[in-house]
GROMACS .gro file of C-alpha atoms in nm:
model
  169
    1MET     CA    1   2.538   2.867  -6.543
    2SER     CA    2   2.610   3.200  -6.637
    3THR     CA    3   2.358   3.400  -6.799
    4THR     CA    4   2.571   3.411  -7.104
    5GLN     CA    5   2.583   3.040  -7.124
    6SER     CA    6   2.178   3.039  -7.118
    7GLU     CA    7   2.184   3.296  -7.344
    8ARG     CA    8   2.401   3.133  -7.592
    9LEU     CA    9   2.217   2.773  -7.514
   10ARG     CA   10   1.872   2.896  -7.571
   11GLU     CA   11   1.945   3.137  -7.912
   12LEU     CA   12   2.123   2.770  -8.034
   13LEU     CA   13   1.802   2.560  -7.913
   14GLU     CA   14   1.502   2.778  -7.971
   15PRO     CA   15   1.484   2.766  -8.348
   16LEU     CA   16   1.536   2.341  -8.349
   17VAL     CA   17   1.277   2.320  -8.116
   18THR     CA   18   1.007   2.599  -8.232
   19SER     CA   19   1.089   2.402  -8.583
   20GLN     CA   20   0.962   2.089  -8.421
   21GLY     CA   21   0.642   2.270  -8.317
   22LEU     CA   22   0.736   2.328  -7.969
   23ASP     CA   23   0.798   2.600  -7.738
   24LEU     CA   24   1.142   2.590  -7.492
   25GLU     CA   25   1.004   2.617  -7.157
   26GLU     CA   26   1.360   2.602  -6.965
   27ILE     CA   27   1.695   2.538  -7.013
   28ALA     CA   28   1.873   2.448  -6.676
   29VAL     CA   29   2.291   2.307  -6.629
   30ASP     CA   30   2.295   2.097  -6.316
   31SER     CA   31   2.649   1.964  -6.206
   32VAL     CA   32   2.596   1.578  -6.019
   33GLY     CA   33   2.866   1.515  -5.895
   34ARG     CA   34   3.153   1.513  -6.184
   35LYS     CA   35   2.908   1.503  -6.439
   36ARG     CA   36   2.684   1.802  -6.586
   37VAL     CA   37   2.373   1.752  -6.715
   38LEU     CA   38   2.140   1.969  -6.952
   39ARG     CA   39   1.778   1.974  -6.927
   40VAL     CA   40   1.590   2.109  -7.170
   41VAL     CA   41   1.179   2.118  -7.073
   42VAL     CA   42   0.963   2.154  -7.380
   43ASP     CA   43   0.581   2.168  -7.444
   44SER     CA   44   0.292   2.272  -7.688
   45ASP     CA   45  -0.052   2.382  -7.652
   46THR     CA   46  -0.177   2.001  -7.749
   47GLY     CA   47   0.151   1.856  -7.485
   48ALA     CA   48   0.464   1.679  -7.651
   49ASP     CA   49   0.435   1.289  -7.748
   50LEU     CA   50   0.735   1.062  -7.665
   51ASP     CA   51   0.790   1.087  -8.080
   52GLN     CA   52   0.811   1.464  -8.067
   53ILE     CA   53   1.070   1.441  -7.788
   54ALA     CA   54   1.287   1.171  -7.883
   55ASP     CA   55   1.275   1.370  -8.274
   56VAL     CA   56   1.378   1.715  -8.064
   57SER     CA   57   1.651   1.558  -7.849
   58ARG     CA   58   1.840   1.392  -8.156
   59GLU     CA   59   1.800   1.745  -8.306
   60LEU     CA   60   1.962   1.923  -8.025
   61SER     CA   61   2.191   1.665  -7.923
   62ALA     CA   62   2.350   1.700  -8.309
   63LYS     CA   63   2.369   2.101  -8.268
   64LEU     CA   64   2.506   2.069  -7.938
   65ASP     CA   65   2.764   1.820  -8.123
   66GLU     CA   66   2.852   2.079  -8.364
   67SER     CA   67   2.904   2.364  -8.183
   68ASP     CA   68   3.122   2.430  -7.828
   69ALA     CA   69   2.808   2.600  -7.639
   70MET     CA   70   2.903   2.303  -7.374
   71GLY     CA   71   3.254   2.319  -7.358
   72GLU     CA   72   3.486   2.072  -7.332
   73GLY     CA   73   3.384   1.837  -7.068
   74GLU     CA   74   3.110   1.562  -7.085
   75TYR     CA   75   2.739   1.613  -7.042
   76THR     CA   76   2.397   1.425  -7.020
   77LEU     CA   77   2.134   1.594  -7.238
   78GLU     CA   78   1.790   1.521  -7.079
   79VAL     CA   79   1.452   1.643  -7.293
   80GLY     CA   80   1.128   1.649  -7.127
   81THR     CA   81   0.809   1.839  -7.055
   82PRO     CA   82   0.717   2.035  -6.798
   83GLY     CA   83   0.547   1.726  -6.613
   84ALA     CA   84   0.210   1.743  -6.418
   85GLU     CA   85   0.253   2.023  -6.133
   86ARG     CA   86   0.382   2.287  -6.375
   87ARG     CA   87   0.459   2.591  -6.270
   88LEU     CA   88   0.256   2.906  -6.464
   89SER     CA   89   0.501   3.190  -6.558
   90GLU     CA   90   0.387   3.278  -6.945
   91HIS     CA   91   0.054   3.387  -7.058
   92ARG     CA   92   0.076   3.073  -7.284
   93HIS     CA   93   0.089   2.878  -6.992
   94TYR     CA   94  -0.231   2.978  -6.817
   95LEU     CA   95  -0.412   2.940  -7.175
   96ARG     CA   96  -0.261   2.538  -7.149
   97ALA     CA   97  -0.404   2.522  -6.799
   98VAL     CA   98  -0.793   2.611  -6.864
   99ASP     CA   99  -1.006   2.379  -6.694
  100ARG     CA  100  -0.750   2.276  -6.431
  101LEU     CA  101  -0.713   2.337  -6.076
  102VAL     CA  102  -0.474   2.595  -5.988
  103ARG     CA  103  -0.267   2.718  -5.656
  104PHE     CA  104  -0.223   3.068  -5.632
  105GLN     CA  105   0.029   3.250  -5.421
  106LEU     CA  106  -0.114   3.595  -5.432
  107ALA     CA  107   0.089   3.907  -5.425
  108GLU     CA  108  -0.117   4.054  -5.132
  109GLY     CA  109  -0.029   3.770  -4.940
  110GLY     CA  110  -0.274   3.445  -4.896
  111GLU     CA  111  -0.330   3.174  -5.109
  112LEU     CA  112  -0.616   3.043  -5.336
  113VAL     CA  113  -0.661   2.737  -5.502
  114ALA     CA  114  -0.930   2.741  -5.798
  115ARG     CA  115  -1.016   2.618  -6.136
  116ILE     CA  116  -0.941   2.801  -6.447
  117LEU     CA  117  -1.205   2.900  -6.673
  118ASP     CA  118  -1.103   3.152  -6.899
  119VAL     CA  119  -0.786   3.350  -6.980
  120ASP     CA  120  -0.761   3.708  -7.161
  121ASP     CA  121  -0.472   3.952  -7.210
  122GLU     CA  122  -0.526   4.080  -6.870
  123GLY     CA  123  -0.623   3.790  -6.607
  124ILE     CA  124  -0.805   3.495  -6.552
  125ASP     CA  125  -1.189   3.439  -6.443
  126LEU     CA  126  -1.198   3.160  -6.175
  127GLU     CA  127  -1.414   2.911  -6.019
  128VAL     CA  128  -1.339   2.853  -5.611
  129PRO     CA  129  -1.452   2.536  -5.511
  130GLY     CA  130  -1.710   2.566  -5.239
  131VAL     CA  131  -1.589   2.447  -4.927
  132LYS     CA  132  -1.851   2.260  -4.656
  133GLY     CA  133  -2.134   2.170  -4.914
  134ARG     CA  134  -2.134   2.541  -5.035
  135LYS     CA  135  -2.173   2.624  -5.400
  136ALA     CA  136  -1.851   2.712  -5.609
  137THR     CA  137  -1.799   3.093  -5.665
  138ALA     CA  138  -1.661   3.310  -5.947
  139ARG     CA  139  -1.349   3.526  -5.874
  140ARG     CA  140  -1.148   3.727  -6.132
  141LEU     CA  141  -0.782   3.793  -6.081
  142GLY     CA  142  -0.548   4.021  -6.287
  143PHE     CA  143  -0.173   3.885  -6.391
  144ALA     CA  144  -0.064   4.148  -6.147
  145GLU     CA  145  -0.215   3.996  -5.843
  146ILE     CA  146  -0.097   3.655  -5.882
  147ASP     CA  147   0.315   3.591  -5.701
  148LYS     CA  148   0.304   3.255  -5.859
  149ALA     CA  149   0.052   2.962  -5.970
  150ARG     CA  150   0.128   2.600  -5.987
  151VAL     CA  151  -0.157   2.323  -6.171
  152GLN     CA  152  -0.281   2.073  -5.898
  153VAL     CA  153  -0.287   1.710  -5.972
  154GLU     CA  154  -0.639   1.590  -5.939
  155PHE     CA  155  -0.684   1.211  -5.893
  156ASN     CA  156  -1.056   1.174  -5.858
  157ARG     CA  157  -1.175   1.446  -6.111
  158LYS     CA  158  -1.347   1.317  -6.416
  159ASP     CA  159  -1.300   1.467  -6.773
  160LYS     CA  160  -1.568   1.675  -6.915
  161LYS     CA  161  -1.642   1.396  -7.156
  162ASP     CA  162  -1.703   1.137  -6.851
  163MET     CA  163  -1.969   1.393  -6.707
  164THR     CA  164  -2.096   1.446  -7.075
  165GLU     CA  165  -2.131   1.105  -7.133
  166GLU     CA  166  -2.325   1.067  -6.761
  167GLU     CA  167  -2.528   1.349  -6.822
  168GLU     CA  168  -2.675   1.199  -7.145
  169ALA     CA  169  -2.712   0.841  -7.002
   0.00000   0.00000   0.00000
């Protein structure tokens, strides 16, 4: 997809997404055989539920139908959220990932897996899990030190609410 088409699509669709209380995270046009697929990824600080996704999908579809942003050929519109293992690239992504386990590719080389505790304008405070029975340690990373970051899926971690209920029992 050319930068011009991407910019036109973003200019066209972002106001509609924003009016629904969501952020436009990503736009991608992919060719699948002879068909084209326009993928739009949306999110918000509180997440996006299925009703919001359906509403924004209808609005985007109507707007695209009345414009020529996608050209003449047929295409399929897919609207969704970033998913469980989302990539963190914007400040708001890090804020939304507080208390989540994240795998960091460091700019200096190397990798770090840690839980985000707090985020400010300069960087993030982390809790690095202990290895082989050792206690977790605190670490601070500036945004300039991070090359890539991706949320990790945790299957066996207890929710803060569950942990609080157990402590009270």
